[in-house]
Coordinates of C-alpha atoms in Angstrom, one line a residue:
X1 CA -4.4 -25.9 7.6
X2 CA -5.6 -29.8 7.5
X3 CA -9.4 -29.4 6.6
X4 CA -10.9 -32.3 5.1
X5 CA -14.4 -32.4 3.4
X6 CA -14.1 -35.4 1.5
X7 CA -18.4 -35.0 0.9
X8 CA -18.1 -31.8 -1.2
X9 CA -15.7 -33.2 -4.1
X10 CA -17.1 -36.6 -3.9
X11 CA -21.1 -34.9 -4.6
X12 CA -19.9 -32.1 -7.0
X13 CA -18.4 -35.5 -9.1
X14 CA -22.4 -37.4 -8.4
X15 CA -24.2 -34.4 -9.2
X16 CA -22.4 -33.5 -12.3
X17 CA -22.9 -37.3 -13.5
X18 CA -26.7 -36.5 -13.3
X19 CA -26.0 -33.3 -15.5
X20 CA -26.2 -33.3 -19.5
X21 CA -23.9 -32.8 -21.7
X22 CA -24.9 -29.2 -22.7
X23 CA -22.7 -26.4 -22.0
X24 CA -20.6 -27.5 -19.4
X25 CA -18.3 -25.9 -17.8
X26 CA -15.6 -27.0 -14.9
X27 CA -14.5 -25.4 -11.6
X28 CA -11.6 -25.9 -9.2
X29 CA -10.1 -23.9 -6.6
X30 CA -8.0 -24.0 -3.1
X31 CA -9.1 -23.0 0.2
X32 CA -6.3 -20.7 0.5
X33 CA -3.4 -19.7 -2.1
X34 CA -0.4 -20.8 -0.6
X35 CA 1.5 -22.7 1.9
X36 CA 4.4 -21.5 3.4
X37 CA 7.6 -23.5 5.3
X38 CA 10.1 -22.6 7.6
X39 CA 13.6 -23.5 6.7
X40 CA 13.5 -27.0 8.2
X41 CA 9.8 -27.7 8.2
X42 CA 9.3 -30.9 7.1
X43 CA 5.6 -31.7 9.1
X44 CA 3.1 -32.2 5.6
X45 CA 0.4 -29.2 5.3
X46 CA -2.9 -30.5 3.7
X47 CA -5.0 -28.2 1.6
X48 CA -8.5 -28.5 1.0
X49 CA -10.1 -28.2 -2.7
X50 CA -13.3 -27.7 -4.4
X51 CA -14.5 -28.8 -7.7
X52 CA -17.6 -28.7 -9.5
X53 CA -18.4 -30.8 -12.7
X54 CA -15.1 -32.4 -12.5
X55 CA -14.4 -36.3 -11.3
X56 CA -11.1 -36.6 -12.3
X57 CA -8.0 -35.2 -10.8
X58 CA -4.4 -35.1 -11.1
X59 CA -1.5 -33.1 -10.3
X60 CA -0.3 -31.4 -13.3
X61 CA 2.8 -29.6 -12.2
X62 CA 5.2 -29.1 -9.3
X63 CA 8.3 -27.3 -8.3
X64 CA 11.3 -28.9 -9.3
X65 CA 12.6 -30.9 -6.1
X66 CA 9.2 -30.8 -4.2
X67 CA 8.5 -34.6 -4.7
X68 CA 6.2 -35.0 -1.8
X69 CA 2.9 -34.3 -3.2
X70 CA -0.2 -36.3 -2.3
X71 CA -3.6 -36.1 -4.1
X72 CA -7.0 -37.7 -2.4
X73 CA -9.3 -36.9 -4.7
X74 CA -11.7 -38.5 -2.9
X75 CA -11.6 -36.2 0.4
X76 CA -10.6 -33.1 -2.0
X77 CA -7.0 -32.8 -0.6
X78 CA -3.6 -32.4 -1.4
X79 CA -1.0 -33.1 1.1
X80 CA 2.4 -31.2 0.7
X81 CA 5.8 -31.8 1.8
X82 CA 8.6 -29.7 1.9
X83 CA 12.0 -31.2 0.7
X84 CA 14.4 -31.7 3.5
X85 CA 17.1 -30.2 1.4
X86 CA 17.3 -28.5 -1.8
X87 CA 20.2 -29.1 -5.2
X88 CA 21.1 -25.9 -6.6
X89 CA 18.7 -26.6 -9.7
X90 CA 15.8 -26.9 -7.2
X91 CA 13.4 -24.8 -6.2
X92 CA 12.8 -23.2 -3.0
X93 CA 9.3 -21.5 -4.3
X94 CA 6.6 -22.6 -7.0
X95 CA 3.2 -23.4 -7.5
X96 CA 1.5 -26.8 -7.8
X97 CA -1.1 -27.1 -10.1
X98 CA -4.1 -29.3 -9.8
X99 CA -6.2 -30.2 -12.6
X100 CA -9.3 -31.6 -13.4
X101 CA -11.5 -33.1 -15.7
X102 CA -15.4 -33.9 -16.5
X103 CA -17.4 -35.4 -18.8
X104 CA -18.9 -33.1 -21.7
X105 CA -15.2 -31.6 -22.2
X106 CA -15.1 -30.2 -18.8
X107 CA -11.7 -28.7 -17.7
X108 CA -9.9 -26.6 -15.1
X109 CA -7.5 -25.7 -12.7
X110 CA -5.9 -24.7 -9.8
X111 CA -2.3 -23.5 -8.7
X112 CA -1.0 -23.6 -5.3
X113 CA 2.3 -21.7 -4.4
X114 CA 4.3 -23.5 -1.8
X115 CA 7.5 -22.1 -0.5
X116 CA 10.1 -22.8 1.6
X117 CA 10.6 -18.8 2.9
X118 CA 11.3 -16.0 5.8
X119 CA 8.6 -15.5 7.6
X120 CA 7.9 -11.5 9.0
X121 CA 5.3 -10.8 11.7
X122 CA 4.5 -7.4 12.5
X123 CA 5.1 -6.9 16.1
X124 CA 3.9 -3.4 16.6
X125 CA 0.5 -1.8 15.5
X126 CA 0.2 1.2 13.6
X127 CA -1.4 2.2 9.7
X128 CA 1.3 1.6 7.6
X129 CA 3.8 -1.3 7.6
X130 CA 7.4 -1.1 5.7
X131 CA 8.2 -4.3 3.6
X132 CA 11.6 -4.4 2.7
X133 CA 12.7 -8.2 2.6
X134 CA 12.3 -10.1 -0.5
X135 CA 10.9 -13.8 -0.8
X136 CA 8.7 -13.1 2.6
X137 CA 5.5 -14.4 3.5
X138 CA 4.8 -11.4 6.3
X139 CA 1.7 -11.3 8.7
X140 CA -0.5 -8.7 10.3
X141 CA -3.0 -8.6 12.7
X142 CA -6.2 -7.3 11.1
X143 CA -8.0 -8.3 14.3
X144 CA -7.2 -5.2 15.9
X145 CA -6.7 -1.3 15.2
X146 CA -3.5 0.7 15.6
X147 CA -4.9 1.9 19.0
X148 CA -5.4 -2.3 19.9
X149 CA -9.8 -1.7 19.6
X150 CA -11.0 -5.1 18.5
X151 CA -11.9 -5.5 14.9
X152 CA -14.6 -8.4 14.0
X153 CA -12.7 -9.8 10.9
X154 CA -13.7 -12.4 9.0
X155 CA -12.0 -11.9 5.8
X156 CA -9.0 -9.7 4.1
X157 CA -8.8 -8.1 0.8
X158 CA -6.4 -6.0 -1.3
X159 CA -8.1 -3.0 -1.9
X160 CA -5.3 -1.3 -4.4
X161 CA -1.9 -1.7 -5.2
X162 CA 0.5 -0.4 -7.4
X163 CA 2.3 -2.1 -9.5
X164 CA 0.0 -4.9 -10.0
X165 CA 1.3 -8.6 -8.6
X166 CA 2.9 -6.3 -5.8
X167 CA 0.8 -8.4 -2.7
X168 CA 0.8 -11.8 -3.8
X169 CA -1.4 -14.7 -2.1
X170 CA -3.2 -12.8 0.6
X171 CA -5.5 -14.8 2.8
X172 CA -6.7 -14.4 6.7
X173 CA -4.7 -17.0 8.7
X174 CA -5.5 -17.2 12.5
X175 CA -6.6 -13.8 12.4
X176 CA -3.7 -12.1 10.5
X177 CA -3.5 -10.9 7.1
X178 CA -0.8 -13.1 5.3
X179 CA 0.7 -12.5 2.5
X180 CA 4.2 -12.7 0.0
X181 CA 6.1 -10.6 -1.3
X182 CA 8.9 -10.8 -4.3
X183 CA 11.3 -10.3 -6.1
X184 CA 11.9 -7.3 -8.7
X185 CA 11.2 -8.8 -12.5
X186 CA 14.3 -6.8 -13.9
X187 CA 16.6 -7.1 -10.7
X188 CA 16.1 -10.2 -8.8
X189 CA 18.5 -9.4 -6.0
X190 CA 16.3 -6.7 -4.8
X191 CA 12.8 -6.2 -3.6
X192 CA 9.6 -6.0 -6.0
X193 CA 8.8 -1.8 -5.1
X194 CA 5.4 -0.1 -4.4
X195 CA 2.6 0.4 -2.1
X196 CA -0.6 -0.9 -1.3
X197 CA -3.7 -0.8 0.8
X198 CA -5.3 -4.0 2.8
X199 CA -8.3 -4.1 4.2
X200 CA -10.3 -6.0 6.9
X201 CA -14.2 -7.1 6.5
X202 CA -16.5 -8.4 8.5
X203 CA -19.4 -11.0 8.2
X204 CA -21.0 -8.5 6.0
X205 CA -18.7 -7.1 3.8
X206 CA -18.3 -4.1 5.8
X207 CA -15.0 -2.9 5.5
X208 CA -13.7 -2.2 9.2
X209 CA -9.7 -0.8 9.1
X210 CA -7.2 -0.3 6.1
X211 CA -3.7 -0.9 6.1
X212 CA -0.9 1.0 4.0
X213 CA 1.7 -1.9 3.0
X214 CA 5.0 0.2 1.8
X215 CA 7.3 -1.8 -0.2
X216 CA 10.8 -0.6 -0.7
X217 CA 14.4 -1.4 -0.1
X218 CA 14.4 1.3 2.6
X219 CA 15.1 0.8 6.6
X220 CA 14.4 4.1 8.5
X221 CA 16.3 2.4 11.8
X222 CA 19.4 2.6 9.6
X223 CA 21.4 6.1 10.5
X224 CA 22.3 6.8 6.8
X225 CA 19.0 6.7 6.4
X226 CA 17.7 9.7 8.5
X227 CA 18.3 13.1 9.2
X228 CA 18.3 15.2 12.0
X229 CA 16.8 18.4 11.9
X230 CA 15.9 20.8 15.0
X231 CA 16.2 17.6 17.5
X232 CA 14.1 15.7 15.1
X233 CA 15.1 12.2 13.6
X234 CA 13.5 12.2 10.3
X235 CA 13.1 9.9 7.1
X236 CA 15.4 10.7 4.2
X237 CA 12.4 10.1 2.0
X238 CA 8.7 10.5 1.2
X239 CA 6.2 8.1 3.2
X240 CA 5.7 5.8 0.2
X241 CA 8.7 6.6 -1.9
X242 CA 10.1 4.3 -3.6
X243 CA 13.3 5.7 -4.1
X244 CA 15.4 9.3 -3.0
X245 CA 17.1 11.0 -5.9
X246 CA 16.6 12.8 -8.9
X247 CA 19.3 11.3 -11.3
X248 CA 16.6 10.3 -13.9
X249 CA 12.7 11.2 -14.7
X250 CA 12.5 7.4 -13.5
X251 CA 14.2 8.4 -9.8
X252 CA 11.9 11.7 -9.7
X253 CA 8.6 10.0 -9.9
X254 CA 9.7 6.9 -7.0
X255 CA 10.8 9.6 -4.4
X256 CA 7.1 11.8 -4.9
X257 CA 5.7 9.0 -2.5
X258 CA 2.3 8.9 -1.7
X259 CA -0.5 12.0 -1.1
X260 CA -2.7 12.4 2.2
X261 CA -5.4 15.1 2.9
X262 CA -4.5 16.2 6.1
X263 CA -5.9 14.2 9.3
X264 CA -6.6 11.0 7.1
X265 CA -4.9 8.1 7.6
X266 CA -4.8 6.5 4.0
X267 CA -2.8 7.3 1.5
X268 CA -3.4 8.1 -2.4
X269 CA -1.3 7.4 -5.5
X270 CA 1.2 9.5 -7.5
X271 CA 1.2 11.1 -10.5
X272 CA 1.4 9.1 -13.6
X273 CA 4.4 11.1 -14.5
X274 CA 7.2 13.1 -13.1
X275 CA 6.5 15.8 -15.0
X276 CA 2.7 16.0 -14.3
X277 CA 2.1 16.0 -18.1
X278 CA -2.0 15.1 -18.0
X279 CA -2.5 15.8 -14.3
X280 CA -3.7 12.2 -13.9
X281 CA -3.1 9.7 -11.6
X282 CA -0.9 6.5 -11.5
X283 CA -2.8 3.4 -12.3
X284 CA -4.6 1.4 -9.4
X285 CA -4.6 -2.4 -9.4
X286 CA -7.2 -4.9 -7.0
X287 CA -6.2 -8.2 -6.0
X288 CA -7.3 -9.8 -9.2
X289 CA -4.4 -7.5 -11.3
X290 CA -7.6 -5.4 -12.7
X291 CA -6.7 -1.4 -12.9
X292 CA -9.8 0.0 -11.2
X293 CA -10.6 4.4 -10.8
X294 CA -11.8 5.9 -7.7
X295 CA -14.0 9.2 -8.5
X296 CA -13.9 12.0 -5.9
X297 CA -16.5 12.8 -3.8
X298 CA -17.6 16.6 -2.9
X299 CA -17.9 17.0 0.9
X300 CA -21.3 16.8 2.0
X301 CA -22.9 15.9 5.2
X302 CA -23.4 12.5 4.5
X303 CA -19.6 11.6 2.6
X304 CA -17.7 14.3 5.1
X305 CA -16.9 12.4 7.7
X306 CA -14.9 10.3 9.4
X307 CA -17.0 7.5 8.9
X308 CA -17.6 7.5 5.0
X309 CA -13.3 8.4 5.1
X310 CA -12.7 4.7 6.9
X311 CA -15.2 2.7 4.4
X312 CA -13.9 4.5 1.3
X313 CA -10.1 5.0 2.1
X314 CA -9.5 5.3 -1.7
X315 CA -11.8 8.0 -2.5
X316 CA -10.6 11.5 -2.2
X317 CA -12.7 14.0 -0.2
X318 CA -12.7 17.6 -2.0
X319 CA -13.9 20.2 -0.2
X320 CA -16.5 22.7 -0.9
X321 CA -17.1 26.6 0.0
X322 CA -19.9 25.3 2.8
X323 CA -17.3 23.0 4.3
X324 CA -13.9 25.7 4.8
X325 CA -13.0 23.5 1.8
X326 CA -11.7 21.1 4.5
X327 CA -12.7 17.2 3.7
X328 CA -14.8 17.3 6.6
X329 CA -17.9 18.6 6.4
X330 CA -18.7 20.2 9.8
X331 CA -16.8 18.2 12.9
X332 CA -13.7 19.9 12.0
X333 CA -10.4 18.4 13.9
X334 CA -7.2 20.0 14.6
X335 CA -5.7 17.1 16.4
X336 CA -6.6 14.4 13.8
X337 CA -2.9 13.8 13.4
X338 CA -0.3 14.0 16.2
X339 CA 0.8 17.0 17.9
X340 CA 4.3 18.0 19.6
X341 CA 4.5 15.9 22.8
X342 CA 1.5 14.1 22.6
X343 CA 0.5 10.1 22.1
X344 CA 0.6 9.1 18.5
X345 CA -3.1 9.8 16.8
X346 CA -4.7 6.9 15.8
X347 CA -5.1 8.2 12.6
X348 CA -1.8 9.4 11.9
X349 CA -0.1 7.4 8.5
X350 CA 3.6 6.6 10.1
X351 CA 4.8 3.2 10.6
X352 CA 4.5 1.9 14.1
X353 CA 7.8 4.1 16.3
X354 CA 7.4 7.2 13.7
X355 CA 4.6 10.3 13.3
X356 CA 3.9 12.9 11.1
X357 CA 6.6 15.3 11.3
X358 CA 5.8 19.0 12.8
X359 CA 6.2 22.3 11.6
X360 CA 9.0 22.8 14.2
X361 CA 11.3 19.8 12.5
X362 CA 11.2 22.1 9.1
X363 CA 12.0 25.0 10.8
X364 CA 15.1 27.1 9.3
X365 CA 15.9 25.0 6.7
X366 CA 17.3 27.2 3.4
X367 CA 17.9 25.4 -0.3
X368 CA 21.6 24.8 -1.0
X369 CA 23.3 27.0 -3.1
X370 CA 24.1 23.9 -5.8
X371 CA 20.6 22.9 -5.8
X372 CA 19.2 26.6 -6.8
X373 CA 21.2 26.3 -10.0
X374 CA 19.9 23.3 -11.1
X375 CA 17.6 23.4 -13.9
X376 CA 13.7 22.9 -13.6
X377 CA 13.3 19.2 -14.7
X378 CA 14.8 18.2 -11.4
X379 CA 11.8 18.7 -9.7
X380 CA 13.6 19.0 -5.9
X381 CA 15.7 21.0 -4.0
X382 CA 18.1 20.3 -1.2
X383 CA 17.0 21.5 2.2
X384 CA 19.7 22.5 4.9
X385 CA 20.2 23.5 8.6
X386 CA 23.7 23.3 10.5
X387 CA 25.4 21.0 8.0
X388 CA 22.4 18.5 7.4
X389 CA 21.1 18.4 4.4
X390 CA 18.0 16.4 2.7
X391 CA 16.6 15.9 -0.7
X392 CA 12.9 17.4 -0.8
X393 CA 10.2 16.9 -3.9
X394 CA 8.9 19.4 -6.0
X395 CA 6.1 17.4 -5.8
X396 CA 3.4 19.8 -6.0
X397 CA -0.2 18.6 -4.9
X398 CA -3.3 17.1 -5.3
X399 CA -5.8 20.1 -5.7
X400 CA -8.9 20.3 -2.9
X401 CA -11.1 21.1 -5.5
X402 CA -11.1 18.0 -7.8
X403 CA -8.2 15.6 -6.9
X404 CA -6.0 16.3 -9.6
X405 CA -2.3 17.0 -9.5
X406 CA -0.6 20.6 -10.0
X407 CA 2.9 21.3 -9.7
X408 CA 2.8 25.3 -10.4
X409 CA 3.1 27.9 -8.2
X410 CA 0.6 30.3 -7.6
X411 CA 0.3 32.9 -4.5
X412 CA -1.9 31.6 -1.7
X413 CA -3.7 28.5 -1.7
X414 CA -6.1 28.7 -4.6
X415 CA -5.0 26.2 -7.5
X416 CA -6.9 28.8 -9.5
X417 CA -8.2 26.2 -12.0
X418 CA -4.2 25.8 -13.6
X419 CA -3.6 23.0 -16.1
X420 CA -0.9 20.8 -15.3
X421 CA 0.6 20.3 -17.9
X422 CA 1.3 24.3 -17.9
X423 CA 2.6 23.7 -14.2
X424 CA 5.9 25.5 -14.2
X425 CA 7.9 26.7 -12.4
X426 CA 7.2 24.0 -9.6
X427 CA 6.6 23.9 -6.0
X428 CA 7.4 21.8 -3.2
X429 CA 4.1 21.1 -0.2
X430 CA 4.6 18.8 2.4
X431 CA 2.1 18.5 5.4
X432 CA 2.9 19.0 8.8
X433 CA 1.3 17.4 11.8
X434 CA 0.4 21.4 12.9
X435 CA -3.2 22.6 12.3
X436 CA -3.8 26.8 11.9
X437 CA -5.5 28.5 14.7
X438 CA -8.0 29.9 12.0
X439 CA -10.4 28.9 8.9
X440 CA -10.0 25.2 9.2
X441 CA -6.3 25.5 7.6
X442 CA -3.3 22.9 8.2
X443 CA 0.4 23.9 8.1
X444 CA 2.7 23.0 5.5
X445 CA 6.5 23.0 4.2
X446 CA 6.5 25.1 1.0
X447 CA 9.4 26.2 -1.0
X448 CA 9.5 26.6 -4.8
X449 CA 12.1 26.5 -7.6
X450 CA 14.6 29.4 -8.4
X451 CA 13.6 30.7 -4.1
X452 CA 16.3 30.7 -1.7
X453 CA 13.4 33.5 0.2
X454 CA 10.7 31.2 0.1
X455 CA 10.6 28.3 2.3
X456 CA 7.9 28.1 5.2
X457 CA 7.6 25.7 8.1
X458 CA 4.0 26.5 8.6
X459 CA 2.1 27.7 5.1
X460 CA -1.5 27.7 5.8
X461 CA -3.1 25.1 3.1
X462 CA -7.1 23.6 2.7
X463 CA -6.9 20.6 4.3
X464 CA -8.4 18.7 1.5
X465 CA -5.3 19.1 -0.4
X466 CA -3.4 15.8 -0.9
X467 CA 0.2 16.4 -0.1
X468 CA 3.4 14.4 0.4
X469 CA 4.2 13.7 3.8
X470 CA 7.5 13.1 5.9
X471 CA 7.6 10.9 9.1
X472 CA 9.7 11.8 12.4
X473 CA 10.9 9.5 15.1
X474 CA 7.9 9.5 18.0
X475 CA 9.1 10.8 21.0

């Protein structure tokens, strides 16, 4: 952390001196966005700062308590440290601002959080990662793949989240992607919810692995929070969910989760509703809090691939008549995710210890008899076998034709070009790990509301189609 380039400061303040008066404007920023402490740190942490046009600096702000705050404006620094102990009106988190000031009316400003806070390392390597502490600054290693291949990172970025301000302060430290997460606005006690993608680049911008960040008060090692079905140990919820009920229109739209086209390893977004009113998609957010759209992209020999899939993990693939209508255009996998009894794929979407569940883990399962009765705005069913019982989303698809979400039924896998907002009765599609022997097809869970006849373990789907997923122990 102590860099010091006392030069850079001291020459943006000579050259701006040089400068006239005319439309001048004033730059400062921090090397990196926050500093974090261990619970009994109390070693100072120097961060670097660059300014342009400015020549005079002073801290503007601190967090209550944090008294140990030096400013060298001449070798562009400022040195924090942590309070040895904290009063009850004191703050454990904050940010510093810096501010600065030039001649010709020249302004700005910079904010550093520093916080005294848990600190999470992912031990284990895999594509998704489940946050579920509050007030953590958590590291990943972006210098490698879930397989362990080598990556040549040289810088991390967010490339979506949802809700905005979900990753917070996200920098490359020592090779690993660092970053905090907090509390929720309305509920401070609990977690700050959502998901997210993070990606590594190298020395050219190229992006080289993504990462799905899942943020929820949710532990899968927890018993209460699995279920066993045909010798499998399965989540009780959607990979991505926020949440697993249907007691409000609120609870229904958190436990949809996230979509996948089958054998890819990145997730998409939700609906924007519960009740698929527009067919449209839940905002997307960058690092910078700014909603961005990702258009999809018809297979084709150059953007069906694998390749194109890993650089653009937020665009979604639909497939066409020439490509099986599978988001590959011709190398065509069936072992893209992981099969029964084999090692885990590298491109399967589980956290590190879980995999995309098989067709055999759904197999025999029948709706309750309660859940039949309840009326269509629940948008779920409970699933049973041998006295376990689950909660599974009606939570339709995304079609393979153009990315949008349908919740209708409608024999075989055609969407037949159905409006959404037109989508009822509603169905239930979850992928399976299991590919078809035939026409480029994958396997999916399927039931639909008002059945107790039709639930399958293994209904043949396009694999373009984005689809909830659920995640089973590895064996």
């Amino acid at each position: 952390m102590k860099r010091f380039a006392g030069w850079t400061c001291a020459l943006a303040a000579a050259l701006f001196l040089s400068c006239s008066d005319d439309d001048v404007k004033g730059s400062l920023a921090f090397d990196t966005p926050a500093v974090f402490f261990a619970d009994g740190d109390t070693a100072p942490v120097t961060v670097h700062f660059t300014a342009s046009n400015l020549n005079s600096f002073s801290v503007s702000s601190t967090p209550t308590g944090w008294d140990g705050i030096v400013l060298d404006p001449v070798a562009c620094t400022v040195t924090v440290t942590p309070p040895d102990s904290f009063d009850d009106d004191e703050a454990k988190t904050g940010s510093i601002v810096l501010s600065g000031k030039g001649g010709g009316g020249a302004t700005g400003s910079a904010s550093l959080f520093v916080g005294v806070v848990e600190q999470k390392e992912f031990s284990e390597r895999a594509n998704s990662y489940i946050v579920n502490q509050k007030e953590t600054n958590y590291l990943l290693d972006v210098e490698h793949r879930s397989d362990g291949a080598t990556l040549a990172t040289v810088s991390v970025e967010l490339i979506w989240q949802n809700p905005s301000s979900l990753i917070q302060y996200l920098s490359l430290k020592n090779g690993k992607a660092s970053f905090y997460v907090g509390a929720d606005s309305d509920d401070d006690t609990k977690i700050k919810s959502g998901n997210a993608v993070i990606g590594a680049y190298d020395a050219a911008g190229k992006l080289l692995w993504s990462w799905h960040i899942w943020v929820a008060d949710y532990d899968p090692s927890v018993a209460g929070n699995q279920k066993i079905f045909n010798g499998y140990t399965m989540m009780d919820r959607n990979l991505g969910a926020r949440a697993a009920g249907n007691d409000s229109t609120d609870d229904i739209l958190a436990s949809y989760g996230l979509y996948y086209q089958w054998g890819r390893k990145d997730p998409f977004i939700g609906p924007s509703t519960y009740n698929f009113a527009s067919g449209s998609a839940a905002t997307l957010y960058n690092g910078s809090n700014t909603s961005i759209t990702a258009t999809p992209a018809a297979s084709s020999s150059s953007n069906g691939t694998m390749e194109y899939a890993q650089l653009n993990p937020y665009i979604f693939i639909t497939g066409v008549e020439d490509s099986d209508y599978d988001w590959l255009w011709s190398d065509h996998s069936a072992t893209l995710w992981t099969a029964p009894g084999s090692t885990k794929s590298l491109y399967d979407p589980c956290p590190a210890g879980w995999r995309v569940a098989p067709a055999a883990a759904f197999e025999g399962l029948t709706p309750d008899a309660e859940s039949l009765g309840w009326e269509n705005t629940k948008y779920s069913v409970t699933l049973e076998k041998e006295g376990v019982s689950s909660l599974f989303m009606g939570a339709g698809r995304r079609t393979y034709l153009d990315g949008k979400f349908q919740n209708v039924y409608v024999a075989g896998y055609d969407p037949k070009g159905t409006r959404a907002d037109e989508a009822q009765p509603w169905i239930g599609l979850y992928w399976t790990a299991d590919a078809q022997t035939s026409d480029n097809l994958s396997s999916a869970l399927y039931f639909r509301y008002g059945s107790s006849e039709e639930v399958q373990n293994a209904y043949a789907l396009r694999r373009s189609t984005g689809l909830p997923v659920r995640c089973v122990k590895s064996e």
